[in-house]
Amino acid sequence: MNKIFNSVNLIAEIQWVIAIILAILVFATILFWFWNRINPSKLVDEMQLRTRSWWVMCIIFLFASIVHPVVTYLALGFLSFLTLREVYSLLNLREVDRSVLFFCYLSIPIQYYFAFKGFYTLFLIFIPVFMFIIVPFLLVLTGETKDIIRSMCILPTSLMLGVFGISHLALLINFPEMNSNGVSGKALLLFLIFITEANDIMQFVWGKIFGKHKILPRVSPNKTWEGFIGGVISTTVIGCLMGFLTPLNTWQLIAISSSMAVFGFMGDAIMSAVKRDFGVKDMSSAIPGHGGILDRVDSLSTTASPFFHLVYLILITS
Amino acid sequence: MKKIILIIIYSFFWKNFLKFFIGLKYVNEKTLKNKKQFILIANHNSHMDTMAIMSAIPSRYIHKVHPIAARDFFGGSLFKKILMRYLVNATLIQRDRDDPNNDPIDSMDKMLKKTRSLILFPEGSRGVPGVMAKFKKGLGYLIQRNPEINVIPVYLDNVYKTLPRGKNLILPYNCSIKFGDPIKFKSMEMDDILLSSEKAMQKLMK
């Protein structure tokens, strides 16, 4: 009886989040539509394009995360796949690396299978421990040592960010050993994605409105101290408001949300530096208005694993 | 029957495989939609090229579109021949014009007279990626004999990276296939035809 009650309760919470997300999207769509009517500019056009892409992304995400857990795993695995494909298409790897790339792609289904089955330890060590050694050795097996260092650095790093990082979202779904605390994995997943994306948007908005002092002038001229601080503060507030999705208390929520804002910023900055090195503005043109897949998930790939482990730590110590 | 096989293979399997797994982007492929007959000319760097082009052709008349392949390369064994005939819908031709009874231009011309469409790789064979080789004269002869047929340039951007020459492992890579508008020829001179087709291709490359 208690179980049924819990699951119904959970659905109510998730319904709340869906309602909030849809409300924000409707609000943004109407806002930019009127703004475009009154004062058309290039910025508003871009905002409208971005909002339209947000609609598509939100609908795909909500569909994938609500229908059935298996669909969620498959969708997240596909997201990892798209990320890797984008990285490897951009980075001009050597032709001899092709056979190793195959094994990098192969690690995606393995990693998500571990998440699906809840093999917690295997999940944690597969990429940082095993693939970290296997991938460079496979590169050695190709016999070509020219420029091998570059590939040895790129491939494990891409696996860490694109597969290990993002697959923590999948691991959140069946947050193992924690069910006695009334923790719902799906709610935690929604919470994490909500505050990470809110952080992206907030940093962008604060930076656009008040941005003056550049924080990383040589890497990304769009990032400002005003945007960063405003983003951290508003993300923390949003995190506290969305706290009903988590089993955390207010202080823990403040700590988690603010650190997620910082981690999200870091992921954004790392990808900006990579893009700057390659002289491109966006990774690809997969999502209209946003750039590539990686331009959207760069912050998720660095918030997912810290979030999971911090929440895990808090819950097992408290 | 053949039409159904081709539709299943290309319009369902290859199209979705290329789109979602390989990461192929179709640009301006709608230009084929309301053209009954055409000659597609494309750059050629990989065996994936034919698959990519065939997957973009509307399923309504896919059975009427024939990629042109070299007999000496693809016509080796009976198995290969059957594979090429039924799964690729290819027409095998002689590469050289030594035998006057078996002129490749004649056989392609015959296909066009039967309202069939052709996919040609006017560079002759798989060339160096990113470098457009001189087009073969055969294209010119064919256009001179059929001046009313639409010639559409197709540029395959990075498609060869999914299956480079000499490799047999297909891997994903974000690439695209771009269709141009039908080429307008100034005159039916051989040089003019080749020059305008090469120019149309170069325009797509940018």
Short mmCIF file of C-alpha atoms in Angstrom, two decimals:
data_model
loop_
_atom_site.label_atom_id
_atom_site.label_comp_id
_atom_site.label_asym_id
_atom_site.label_seq_id
_atom_site.Cartn_x
_atom_site.Cartn_y
_atom_site.Cartn_z
CA MET A 1 0.00 0.00 0.00
CA ASN A 2 2.76 2.33 0.98
CA LYS A 3 4.54 1.52 -2.27
CA ILE A 4 1.54 2.39 -4.38
CA PHE A 5 1.10 5.61 -2.45
CA ASN A 6 4.73 6.50 -3.05
CA SER A 7 4.56 5.87 -6.76
CA VAL A 8 1.39 7.94 -7.14
CA ASN A 9 2.99 10.71 -5.14
CA LEU A 10 6.03 10.55 -7.37
CA ILE A 11 3.97 10.87 -10.50
CA ALA A 12 2.37 13.96 -9.04
CA GLU A 13 5.79 15.53 -8.52
CA ILE A 14 6.93 14.72 -12.03
CA GLN A 15 3.66 16.09 -13.35
CA TRP A 16 4.47 19.31 -11.56
CA VAL A 17 7.84 19.52 -13.28
CA ILE A 18 6.31 18.86 -16.68
CA ALA A 19 3.77 21.60 -16.03
CA ILE A 20 6.55 24.00 -15.00
CA ILE A 21 8.65 23.19 -18.08
CA LEU A 22 5.70 23.63 -20.43
CA ALA A 23 4.72 26.87 -18.70
CA ILE A 24 8.24 28.25 -19.15
CA LEU A 25 8.26 27.26 -22.82
CA VAL A 26 4.86 28.81 -23.47
CA PHE A 27 5.92 31.96 -21.61
CA ALA A 28 9.17 32.21 -23.60
CA THR A 29 7.40 31.62 -26.90
CA ILE A 30 4.80 34.32 -26.21
CA LEU A 31 7.41 36.72 -24.83
CA PHE A 32 9.70 36.49 -27.86
CA TRP A 33 6.75 36.62 -30.23
CA PHE A 34 5.61 39.94 -28.77
CA TRP A 35 9.17 41.20 -28.50
CA ASN A 36 9.67 40.42 -32.19
CA ARG A 37 6.42 42.26 -32.99
CA ILE A 38 7.42 45.37 -31.06
CA ASN A 39 11.16 45.53 -31.59
CA PRO A 40 12.51 43.03 -34.14
CA SER A 41 16.23 42.38 -34.02
CA LYS A 42 18.74 39.66 -34.77
CA LEU A 43 18.92 38.69 -31.11
CA VAL A 44 15.18 38.07 -30.91
CA ASP A 45 15.29 35.99 -34.07
CA GLU A 46 17.98 33.84 -32.51
CA MET A 47 15.98 33.59 -29.28
CA GLN A 48 12.92 32.43 -31.20
CA LEU A 49 14.98 29.82 -33.01
CA ARG A 50 16.43 28.67 -29.71
CA THR A 51 13.01 28.49 -28.09
CA ARG A 52 11.74 26.41 -30.98
CA SER A 53 14.66 24.01 -30.52
CA TRP A 54 13.96 23.91 -26.77
CA TRP A 55 10.41 22.79 -27.54
CA VAL A 56 11.71 19.93 -29.63
CA MET A 57 14.38 18.94 -27.10
CA CYS A 58 11.98 19.11 -24.14
CA ILE A 59 9.34 17.05 -25.88
CA ILE A 60 11.87 14.40 -26.90
CA PHE A 61 13.37 14.37 -23.43
CA LEU A 62 10.07 14.23 -21.56
CA PHE A 63 8.79 11.54 -23.88
CA ALA A 64 11.95 9.49 -23.45
CA SER A 65 12.06 9.86 -19.69
CA ILE A 66 8.40 9.12 -18.99
CA VAL A 67 7.35 6.35 -21.36
CA HIS A 68 9.44 3.45 -20.12
CA PRO A 69 12.81 3.14 -18.36
CA VAL A 70 14.24 1.11 -21.25
CA VAL A 71 13.40 3.95 -23.64
CA THR A 72 15.22 6.34 -21.33
CA TYR A 73 18.35 4.19 -21.36
CA LEU A 74 18.25 3.85 -25.13
CA ALA A 75 17.73 7.57 -25.62
CA LEU A 76 20.57 8.51 -23.27
CA GLY A 77 22.83 5.96 -24.95
CA PHE A 78 21.98 7.51 -28.29
CA LEU A 79 22.84 10.92 -26.86
CA SER A 80 26.28 9.61 -25.89
CA PHE A 81 26.65 8.18 -29.37
CA LEU A 82 25.76 11.49 -31.02
CA THR A 83 28.26 13.27 -28.78
CA LEU A 84 31.10 10.92 -29.67
CA ARG A 85 30.24 11.09 -33.36
CA GLU A 86 30.34 14.85 -33.27
CA VAL A 87 33.70 14.91 -31.48
CA TYR A 88 35.29 12.41 -33.83
CA SER A 89 33.94 14.15 -36.91
CA LEU A 90 35.39 17.45 -35.78
CA LEU A 91 38.77 16.42 -34.46
CA ASN A 92 40.36 15.02 -37.62
CA LEU A 93 41.72 11.80 -36.20
CA ARG A 94 44.19 9.65 -38.09
CA GLU A 95 42.84 7.04 -40.48
CA VAL A 96 44.56 4.24 -38.54
CA ASP A 97 42.50 5.22 -35.48
CA ARG A 98 39.32 3.98 -37.16
CA SER A 99 39.56 0.48 -35.71
CA VAL A 100 40.02 1.94 -32.22
CA LEU A 101 37.07 4.27 -32.71
CA PHE A 102 34.97 1.18 -33.22
CA PHE A 103 35.85 0.05 -29.70
CA CYS A 104 35.11 3.51 -28.33
CA TYR A 105 31.63 3.33 -29.83
CA LEU A 106 31.28 -0.20 -28.52
CA SER A 107 31.88 1.01 -24.97
CA ILE A 108 28.56 2.91 -25.09
CA PRO A 109 26.22 -0.13 -25.06
CA ILE A 110 28.45 -1.83 -22.47
CA GLN A 111 28.43 1.19 -20.15
CA TYR A 112 24.66 1.65 -20.46
CA TYR A 113 24.10 -2.04 -19.93
CA PHE A 114 25.94 -1.75 -16.61
CA ALA A 115 23.75 1.23 -15.72
CA PHE A 116 20.61 -0.64 -16.71
CA LYS A 117 21.54 -3.70 -14.68
CA GLY A 118 22.71 -1.55 -11.77
CA PHE A 119 26.22 -3.06 -11.71
CA TYR A 120 27.41 -0.08 -9.73
CA THR A 121 31.12 -0.93 -9.36
CA LEU A 122 31.55 -2.17 -12.93
CA PHE A 123 29.81 0.94 -14.16
CA LEU A 124 32.21 3.13 -12.21
CA ILE A 125 35.43 1.42 -13.25
CA PHE A 126 34.73 0.35 -16.82
CA ILE A 127 35.84 3.56 -18.53
CA PRO A 128 38.22 5.26 -16.08
CA VAL A 129 40.05 2.05 -15.27
CA PHE A 130 39.72 -0.42 -18.14
CA MET A 131 39.10 1.67 -21.25
CA PHE A 132 41.71 4.13 -20.02
CA ILE A 133 44.33 1.40 -20.47
CA ILE A 134 42.77 -0.59 -23.31
CA VAL A 135 42.24 2.30 -25.71
CA PRO A 136 45.87 3.53 -25.72
CA PHE A 137 47.05 -0.07 -26.09
CA LEU A 138 44.75 -0.61 -29.08
CA LEU A 139 46.26 2.55 -30.56
CA VAL A 140 49.69 1.02 -30.04
CA LEU A 141 48.53 -2.13 -31.82
CA THR A 142 47.87 -0.13 -34.98
CA GLY A 143 51.65 0.18 -35.23
CA GLU A 144 51.62 3.82 -36.30
CA THR A 145 53.33 6.01 -33.67
CA LYS A 146 53.25 9.31 -35.55
CA ASP A 147 50.90 11.69 -33.67
CA ILE A 148 49.83 8.84 -31.41
CA ILE A 149 49.91 11.06 -28.29
CA ARG A 150 47.16 13.21 -29.71
CA SER A 151 44.88 10.23 -30.24
CA MET A 152 45.85 8.76 -26.87
CA CYS A 153 44.65 11.96 -25.20
CA ILE A 154 41.56 12.61 -27.28
CA LEU A 155 39.97 9.16 -27.19
CA PRO A 156 39.94 8.49 -23.40
CA THR A 157 38.91 12.10 -22.70
CA SER A 158 36.05 11.89 -25.14
CA LEU A 159 34.95 8.65 -23.50
CA MET A 160 35.09 10.24 -20.05
CA LEU A 161 32.99 13.25 -21.03
CA GLY A 162 30.70 11.74 -23.64
CA VAL A 163 30.08 8.27 -22.22
CA PHE A 164 31.11 8.16 -18.58
CA GLY A 165 29.74 11.61 -17.76
CA ILE A 166 26.44 11.37 -19.58
CA SER A 167 25.79 7.76 -18.57
CA HIS A 168 25.52 8.94 -14.96
CA LEU A 169 22.15 10.33 -16.01
CA ALA A 170 21.12 6.75 -16.75
CA LEU A 171 22.56 5.52 -13.48
CA LEU A 172 20.43 8.09 -11.65
CA ILE A 173 17.26 6.36 -12.85
CA ASN A 174 17.73 3.33 -10.67
CA PHE A 175 19.72 5.05 -7.97
CA PRO A 176 20.68 1.73 -6.39
CA GLU A 177 20.58 0.96 -2.64
CA MET A 178 18.75 4.23 -1.93
CA ASN A 179 15.15 3.27 -2.36
CA SER A 180 14.57 3.00 1.38
CA ASN A 181 15.01 6.77 1.67
CA GLY A 182 12.12 7.34 -0.70
CA VAL A 183 14.48 8.57 -3.39
CA SER A 184 13.11 8.44 -6.88
CA GLY A 185 15.74 8.18 -9.58
CA LYS A 186 13.54 9.71 -12.23
CA ALA A 187 12.83 12.73 -10.08
CA LEU A 188 16.55 13.18 -9.41
CA LEU A 189 17.24 12.92 -13.15
CA LEU A 190 14.66 15.61 -13.86
CA PHE A 191 16.09 17.77 -11.08
CA LEU A 192 19.65 17.52 -12.41
CA ILE A 193 18.72 18.24 -16.01
CA PHE A 194 16.43 21.07 -14.96
CA ILE A 195 19.02 22.91 -12.89
CA THR A 196 21.84 22.29 -15.38
CA GLU A 197 19.88 23.71 -18.28
CA ALA A 198 18.48 26.49 -16.09
CA ASN A 199 22.07 27.34 -15.19
CA ASP A 200 23.04 27.52 -18.89
CA ILE A 201 20.11 29.80 -19.62
CA MET A 202 20.62 31.96 -16.53
CA GLN A 203 24.33 32.48 -17.20
CA PHE A 204 23.42 33.44 -20.77
CA VAL A 205 20.66 35.83 -19.70
CA TRP A 206 22.62 37.53 -16.89
CA GLY A 207 25.63 37.83 -19.18
CA LYS A 208 23.55 39.39 -21.96
CA ILE A 209 21.87 41.90 -19.66
CA PHE A 210 24.60 42.90 -17.20
CA GLY A 211 27.77 41.40 -18.69
CA LYS A 212 30.77 43.72 -18.56
CA HIS A 213 33.84 42.05 -17.08
CA LYS A 214 35.08 39.14 -19.13
CA ILE A 215 35.94 36.08 -17.13
CA LEU A 216 37.87 34.18 -19.84
CA PRO A 217 38.79 36.87 -22.37
CA ARG A 218 41.01 34.65 -24.53
CA VAL A 219 38.75 31.59 -24.57
CA SER A 220 35.16 32.74 -24.67
CA PRO A 221 34.37 36.45 -24.91
CA ASN A 222 30.70 35.75 -24.12
CA LYS A 223 31.39 34.61 -20.56
CA THR A 224 31.38 37.36 -17.99
CA TRP A 225 31.71 37.59 -14.21
CA GLU A 226 28.22 39.07 -14.04
CA GLY A 227 26.79 36.15 -15.98
CA PHE A 228 28.69 33.63 -13.88
CA ILE A 229 27.73 35.04 -10.48
CA GLY A 230 24.16 35.78 -11.53
CA GLY A 231 23.92 32.27 -12.92
CA VAL A 232 25.21 30.63 -9.74
CA ILE A 233 22.82 32.62 -7.55
CA SER A 234 19.74 32.05 -9.69
CA THR A 235 20.58 28.37 -10.15
CA THR A 236 20.83 28.00 -6.39
CA VAL A 237 17.44 29.64 -5.95
CA ILE A 238 15.90 27.46 -8.68
CA GLY A 239 17.49 24.39 -7.11
CA CYS A 240 15.90 25.20 -3.76
CA LEU A 241 12.51 25.77 -5.38
CA MET A 242 12.74 22.45 -7.21
CA GLY A 243 13.90 20.71 -4.05
CA PHE A 244 10.65 18.75 -3.77
CA LEU A 245 12.11 16.37 -6.35
CA THR A 246 14.94 15.36 -4.04
CA PRO A 247 15.25 13.95 -0.53
CA LEU A 248 17.74 16.72 0.40
CA ASN A 249 17.25 19.48 2.98
CA THR A 250 17.69 23.16 2.22
CA TRP A 251 21.37 23.44 3.12
CA GLN A 252 22.22 20.39 1.09
CA LEU A 253 20.19 21.78 -1.81
CA ILE A 254 22.08 25.07 -1.68
CA ALA A 255 25.42 23.26 -1.66
CA ILE A 256 24.46 20.91 -4.51
CA SER A 257 22.84 23.50 -6.76
CA SER A 258 25.61 26.05 -6.43
CA SER A 259 28.30 23.47 -7.09
CA MET A 260 26.37 22.18 -10.10
CA ALA A 261 26.28 25.74 -11.44
CA VAL A 262 30.07 25.91 -11.12
CA PHE A 263 30.58 22.48 -12.70
CA GLY A 264 28.25 23.38 -15.55
CA PHE A 265 30.24 26.53 -16.15
CA MET A 266 33.43 24.47 -16.21
CA GLY A 267 32.06 22.07 -18.81
CA ASP A 268 30.96 24.99 -20.94
CA ALA A 269 34.38 26.60 -20.65
CA ILE A 270 36.23 23.37 -21.49
CA MET A 271 34.22 22.92 -24.69
CA SER A 272 34.64 26.58 -25.59
CA ALA A 273 38.40 26.13 -25.40
CA VAL A 274 38.26 23.01 -27.60
CA LYS A 275 36.13 24.83 -30.14
CA ARG A 276 38.47 27.84 -30.09
CA ASP A 277 41.44 25.58 -30.74
CA PHE A 278 39.71 24.20 -33.82
CA GLY A 279 38.55 27.59 -34.98
CA VAL A 280 34.86 26.73 -35.03
CA LYS A 281 32.00 28.51 -33.32
CA ASP A 282 29.72 25.49 -32.94
CA MET A 283 30.48 21.79 -32.97
CA SER A 284 28.02 21.17 -35.79
CA SER A 285 24.64 22.46 -36.89
CA ALA A 286 22.53 19.64 -35.50
CA ILE A 287 20.24 21.82 -33.32
CA PRO A 288 19.05 25.06 -34.93
CA GLY A 289 20.09 28.10 -32.86
CA HIS A 290 22.17 26.11 -30.42
CA GLY A 291 24.88 24.59 -32.60
CA GLY A 292 25.83 20.98 -32.16
CA ILE A 293 24.68 18.32 -29.73
CA LEU A 294 27.81 18.88 -27.69
CA ASP A 295 27.14 22.61 -27.41
CA ARG A 296 24.00 21.65 -25.51
CA VAL A 297 25.24 18.72 -23.44
CA ASP A 298 28.71 20.07 -22.62
CA SER A 299 27.55 21.23 -19.20
CA LEU A 300 25.53 18.05 -18.59
CA SER A 301 28.59 15.90 -19.22
CA THR A 302 30.39 17.64 -16.37
CA THR A 303 27.49 17.96 -13.93
CA ALA A 304 26.06 14.44 -14.15
CA SER A 305 28.84 12.53 -12.42
CA PRO A 306 29.59 15.10 -9.68
CA PHE A 307 25.88 15.37 -8.96
CA PHE A 308 25.43 11.63 -8.68
CA HIS A 309 28.40 11.13 -6.38
CA LEU A 310 27.72 14.16 -4.20
CA VAL A 311 24.10 13.13 -3.69
CA TYR A 312 25.22 9.58 -3.04
CA LEU A 313 27.72 10.77 -0.44
CA ILE A 314 25.17 12.98 1.29
CA LEU A 315 22.58 10.21 1.41
CA ILE A 316 24.88 7.51 2.76
CA THR A 317 26.41 9.77 5.42
CA SER A 318 23.20 11.33 6.66
CA MET B 1 9.14 -7.26 -57.05
CA LYS B 2 12.49 -5.62 -57.70
CA LYS B 3 10.93 -2.28 -56.88
CA ILE B 4 9.76 -3.56 -53.50
CA ILE B 5 13.20 -4.98 -52.68
CA LEU B 6 14.85 -1.70 -53.62
CA ILE B 7 12.37 0.36 -51.61
CA ILE B 8 12.91 -1.80 -48.54
CA ILE B 9 16.68 -1.69 -48.89
CA TYR B 10 17.14 1.98 -49.68
CA SER B 11 14.12 3.97 -48.61
CA PHE B 12 13.84 2.13 -45.31
CA PHE B 13 17.07 0.47 -44.32
CA TRP B 14 19.87 2.56 -45.84
CA LYS B 15 18.07 5.86 -45.46
CA ASN B 16 17.50 5.46 -41.74
CA PHE B 17 20.84 3.80 -41.17
CA LEU B 18 22.67 6.62 -42.92
CA LYS B 19 20.59 9.34 -41.30
CA PHE B 20 20.61 8.22 -37.68
CA PHE B 21 23.63 5.98 -37.35
CA ILE B 22 26.15 7.34 -39.83
CA GLY B 23 25.06 10.97 -39.49
CA LEU B 24 24.39 11.76 -43.14
CA LYS B 25 22.59 15.02 -43.81
CA TYR B 26 20.51 15.39 -46.95
CA VAL B 27 20.69 18.86 -48.47
CA ASN B 28 18.21 19.95 -51.13
CA GLU B 29 17.25 16.36 -51.99
CA LYS B 30 13.73 17.59 -52.83
CA THR B 31 15.04 18.75 -56.17
CA LEU B 32 14.57 15.16 -57.40
CA LYS B 33 10.94 15.04 -56.34
CA ASN B 34 9.16 16.07 -59.51
CA LYS B 35 11.68 15.09 -62.12
CA LYS B 36 10.84 11.97 -64.08
CA GLN B 37 14.24 11.39 -65.66
CA PHE B 38 17.69 12.67 -64.81
CA ILE B 39 21.40 11.98 -64.92
CA LEU B 40 23.06 12.39 -61.53
CA ILE B 41 26.77 13.13 -61.61
CA ALA B 42 28.71 12.79 -58.37
CA ASN B 43 32.23 12.78 -57.00
CA HIS B 44 33.45 9.32 -56.14
CA ASN B 45 35.69 8.42 -53.21
CA SER B 46 34.07 5.44 -51.56
CA HIS B 47 31.63 2.58 -52.06
CA MET B 48 29.26 4.40 -49.69
CA ASP B 49 28.67 7.03 -52.38
CA THR B 50 26.26 4.87 -54.37
CA MET B 51 24.38 3.88 -51.22
CA ALA B 52 24.07 7.49 -50.13
CA ILE B 53 22.73 8.65 -53.50
CA MET B 54 20.33 5.73 -53.91
CA SER B 55 18.92 6.32 -50.42
CA ALA B 56 18.00 9.90 -51.38
CA ILE B 57 16.00 8.95 -54.46
CA PRO B 58 12.19 9.08 -54.05
CA SER B 59 10.87 5.54 -53.69
CA ARG B 60 8.27 6.08 -56.42
CA TYR B 61 10.77 5.56 -59.23
CA ILE B 62 13.81 4.12 -57.48
CA HIS B 63 13.62 1.02 -59.69
CA LYS B 64 14.17 3.21 -62.73
CA VAL B 65 17.45 4.67 -61.46
CA HIS B 66 20.61 2.80 -62.34
CA PRO B 67 24.08 3.45 -60.96
CA ILE B 68 26.70 2.80 -63.62
CA ALA B 69 29.47 0.44 -62.48
CA ALA B 70 32.56 -0.94 -64.15
CA ARG B 71 32.21 -4.51 -65.36
CA ASP B 72 35.87 -5.37 -64.77
CA PHE B 73 35.56 -4.38 -61.09
CA PHE B 74 32.06 -5.50 -60.11
CA GLY B 75 31.27 -8.15 -62.72
CA GLY B 76 33.82 -10.67 -61.51
CA SER B 77 31.70 -13.53 -60.24
CA LEU B 78 28.11 -14.53 -60.82
CA PHE B 79 27.34 -13.77 -57.17
CA LYS B 80 28.67 -10.25 -57.51
CA LYS B 81 26.72 -9.76 -60.73
CA ILE B 82 23.44 -10.82 -59.13
CA LEU B 83 24.16 -8.66 -56.11
CA MET B 84 24.83 -5.64 -58.28
CA ARG B 85 21.78 -6.28 -60.43
CA TYR B 86 19.19 -6.82 -57.70
CA LEU B 87 20.50 -5.04 -54.62
CA VAL B 88 22.15 -2.01 -56.20
CA ASN B 89 20.09 -1.91 -59.40
CA ALA B 90 23.36 -1.24 -61.19
CA THR B 91 24.13 -1.43 -64.87
CA LEU B 92 27.54 -2.88 -65.60
CA ILE B 93 29.46 -1.36 -68.47
CA GLN B 94 32.80 -1.82 -70.15
CA ARG B 95 35.27 0.81 -69.00
CA ASP B 96 37.11 1.15 -72.34
CA ARG B 97 35.65 1.66 -75.81
CA ASP B 98 37.80 -0.85 -77.69
CA ASP B 99 35.00 -3.15 -78.75
CA PRO B 100 32.68 -1.26 -81.16
CA ASN B 101 29.88 -3.81 -80.65
CA ASN B 102 29.92 -3.22 -76.94
CA ASP B 103 30.29 0.54 -76.66
CA PRO B 104 29.53 1.73 -73.07
CA ILE B 105 28.07 4.99 -74.37
CA ASP B 106 25.62 3.03 -76.52
CA SER B 107 24.41 0.92 -73.65
CA MET B 108 23.94 3.95 -71.39
CA ASP B 109 22.19 5.77 -74.21
CA LYS B 110 19.83 2.83 -74.62
CA MET B 111 18.94 3.02 -70.91
CA LEU B 112 18.14 6.72 -71.23
CA LYS B 113 15.94 6.06 -74.29
CA LYS B 114 13.98 3.61 -72.14
CA THR B 115 13.22 6.53 -69.76
CA ARG B 116 15.65 5.20 -67.19
CA SER B 117 17.76 7.54 -65.02
CA LEU B 118 21.47 7.09 -64.45
CA ILE B 119 23.93 7.76 -61.65
CA LEU B 120 27.35 8.53 -63.11
CA PHE B 121 30.71 9.08 -61.51
CA PRO B 122 32.35 11.08 -64.29
CA GLU B 123 35.76 11.01 -62.62
CA GLY B 124 35.98 7.41 -63.79
CA SER B 125 36.91 5.76 -60.51
CA ARG B 126 37.33 6.47 -56.82
CA GLY B 127 39.64 9.47 -56.68
CA VAL B 128 41.53 11.35 -54.01
CA PRO B 129 39.12 12.92 -51.47
CA GLY B 130 38.67 16.64 -51.86
CA VAL B 131 40.32 16.72 -55.29
CA MET B 132 38.05 16.70 -58.31
CA ALA B 133 39.63 14.80 -61.19
CA LYS B 134 38.98 15.79 -64.82
CA PHE B 135 35.62 14.48 -66.00
CA LYS B 136 35.66 11.71 -68.62
CA LYS B 137 34.45 12.45 -72.10
CA GLY B 138 31.80 9.74 -71.92
CA LEU B 139 29.58 12.13 -69.95
CA GLY B 140 29.85 14.63 -72.78
CA TYR B 141 28.90 12.10 -75.47
CA LEU B 142 25.92 11.00 -73.42
CA ILE B 143 24.65 14.55 -72.93
CA GLN B 144 25.17 15.40 -76.60
CA ARG B 145 22.92 12.50 -77.56
CA ASN B 146 20.31 13.37 -74.88
CA PRO B 147 20.34 17.15 -74.54
CA GLU B 148 16.83 17.37 -73.04
CA ILE B 149 17.56 15.30 -69.93
CA ASN B 150 18.24 17.07 -66.63
CA VAL B 151 21.83 16.72 -65.42
CA ILE B 152 21.97 17.18 -61.64
CA PRO B 153 25.29 17.52 -59.80
CA VAL B 154 25.58 15.73 -56.45
CA TYR B 155 28.36 16.46 -54.04
CA LEU B 156 29.20 13.92 -51.34
CA ASP B 157 30.85 15.82 -48.52
CA ASN B 158 33.04 13.63 -46.28
CA VAL B 159 30.96 10.55 -47.07
CA TYR B 160 34.18 8.68 -47.86
CA LYS B 161 35.21 8.99 -44.20
CA THR B 162 32.58 6.43 -43.26
CA LEU B 163 34.26 3.84 -45.50
CA PRO B 164 37.60 4.99 -46.90
CA ARG B 165 39.21 3.22 -49.82
CA GLY B 166 40.82 -0.05 -48.80
CA LYS B 167 38.92 -0.31 -45.49
CA ASN B 168 35.95 -2.54 -44.81
CA LEU B 169 34.68 -1.18 -41.50
CA ILE B 170 31.80 1.28 -41.76
CA LEU B 171 31.98 3.91 -39.01
CA PRO B 172 29.75 6.92 -38.24
CA TYR B 173 30.92 10.34 -39.35
CA ASN B 174 28.92 13.55 -39.72
CA CYS B 175 28.76 14.03 -43.47
CA SER B 176 26.36 15.40 -46.03
CA ILE B 177 25.03 14.85 -49.52
CA LYS B 178 24.21 18.00 -51.47
CA PHE B 179 22.04 18.14 -54.55
CA GLY B 180 22.47 21.00 -56.98
CA ASP B 181 20.08 22.47 -59.53
CA PRO B 182 20.02 21.06 -63.08
CA ILE B 183 23.02 22.24 -65.07
CA LYS B 184 22.37 24.64 -67.93
CA PHE B 185 24.71 24.10 -70.85
CA LYS B 186 25.69 26.99 -73.07
CA SER B 187 26.20 24.81 -76.09
CA MET B 188 26.53 21.15 -76.95
CA GLU B 189 30.30 21.35 -77.50
CA MET B 190 32.26 18.70 -75.64
CA ASP B 191 34.49 21.24 -73.83
CA ASP B 192 31.52 23.35 -72.84
CA ILE B 193 29.64 20.41 -71.39
CA LEU B 194 32.57 19.17 -69.35
CA LEU B 195 33.49 22.66 -68.17
CA SER B 196 29.98 23.58 -67.03
CA SER B 197 29.53 20.27 -65.22
CA GLU B 198 32.86 20.64 -63.47
CA LYS B 199 31.96 24.20 -62.53
CA ALA B 200 28.57 23.13 -61.16
CA MET B 201 30.32 20.52 -59.05
CA GLN B 202 32.90 22.99 -57.77
CA LYS B 203 30.08 25.35 -56.78
CA LEU B 204 28.53 22.60 -54.67
CA MET B 205 31.87 21.82 -53.05
CA LYS B 206 32.01 25.18 -51.29
#
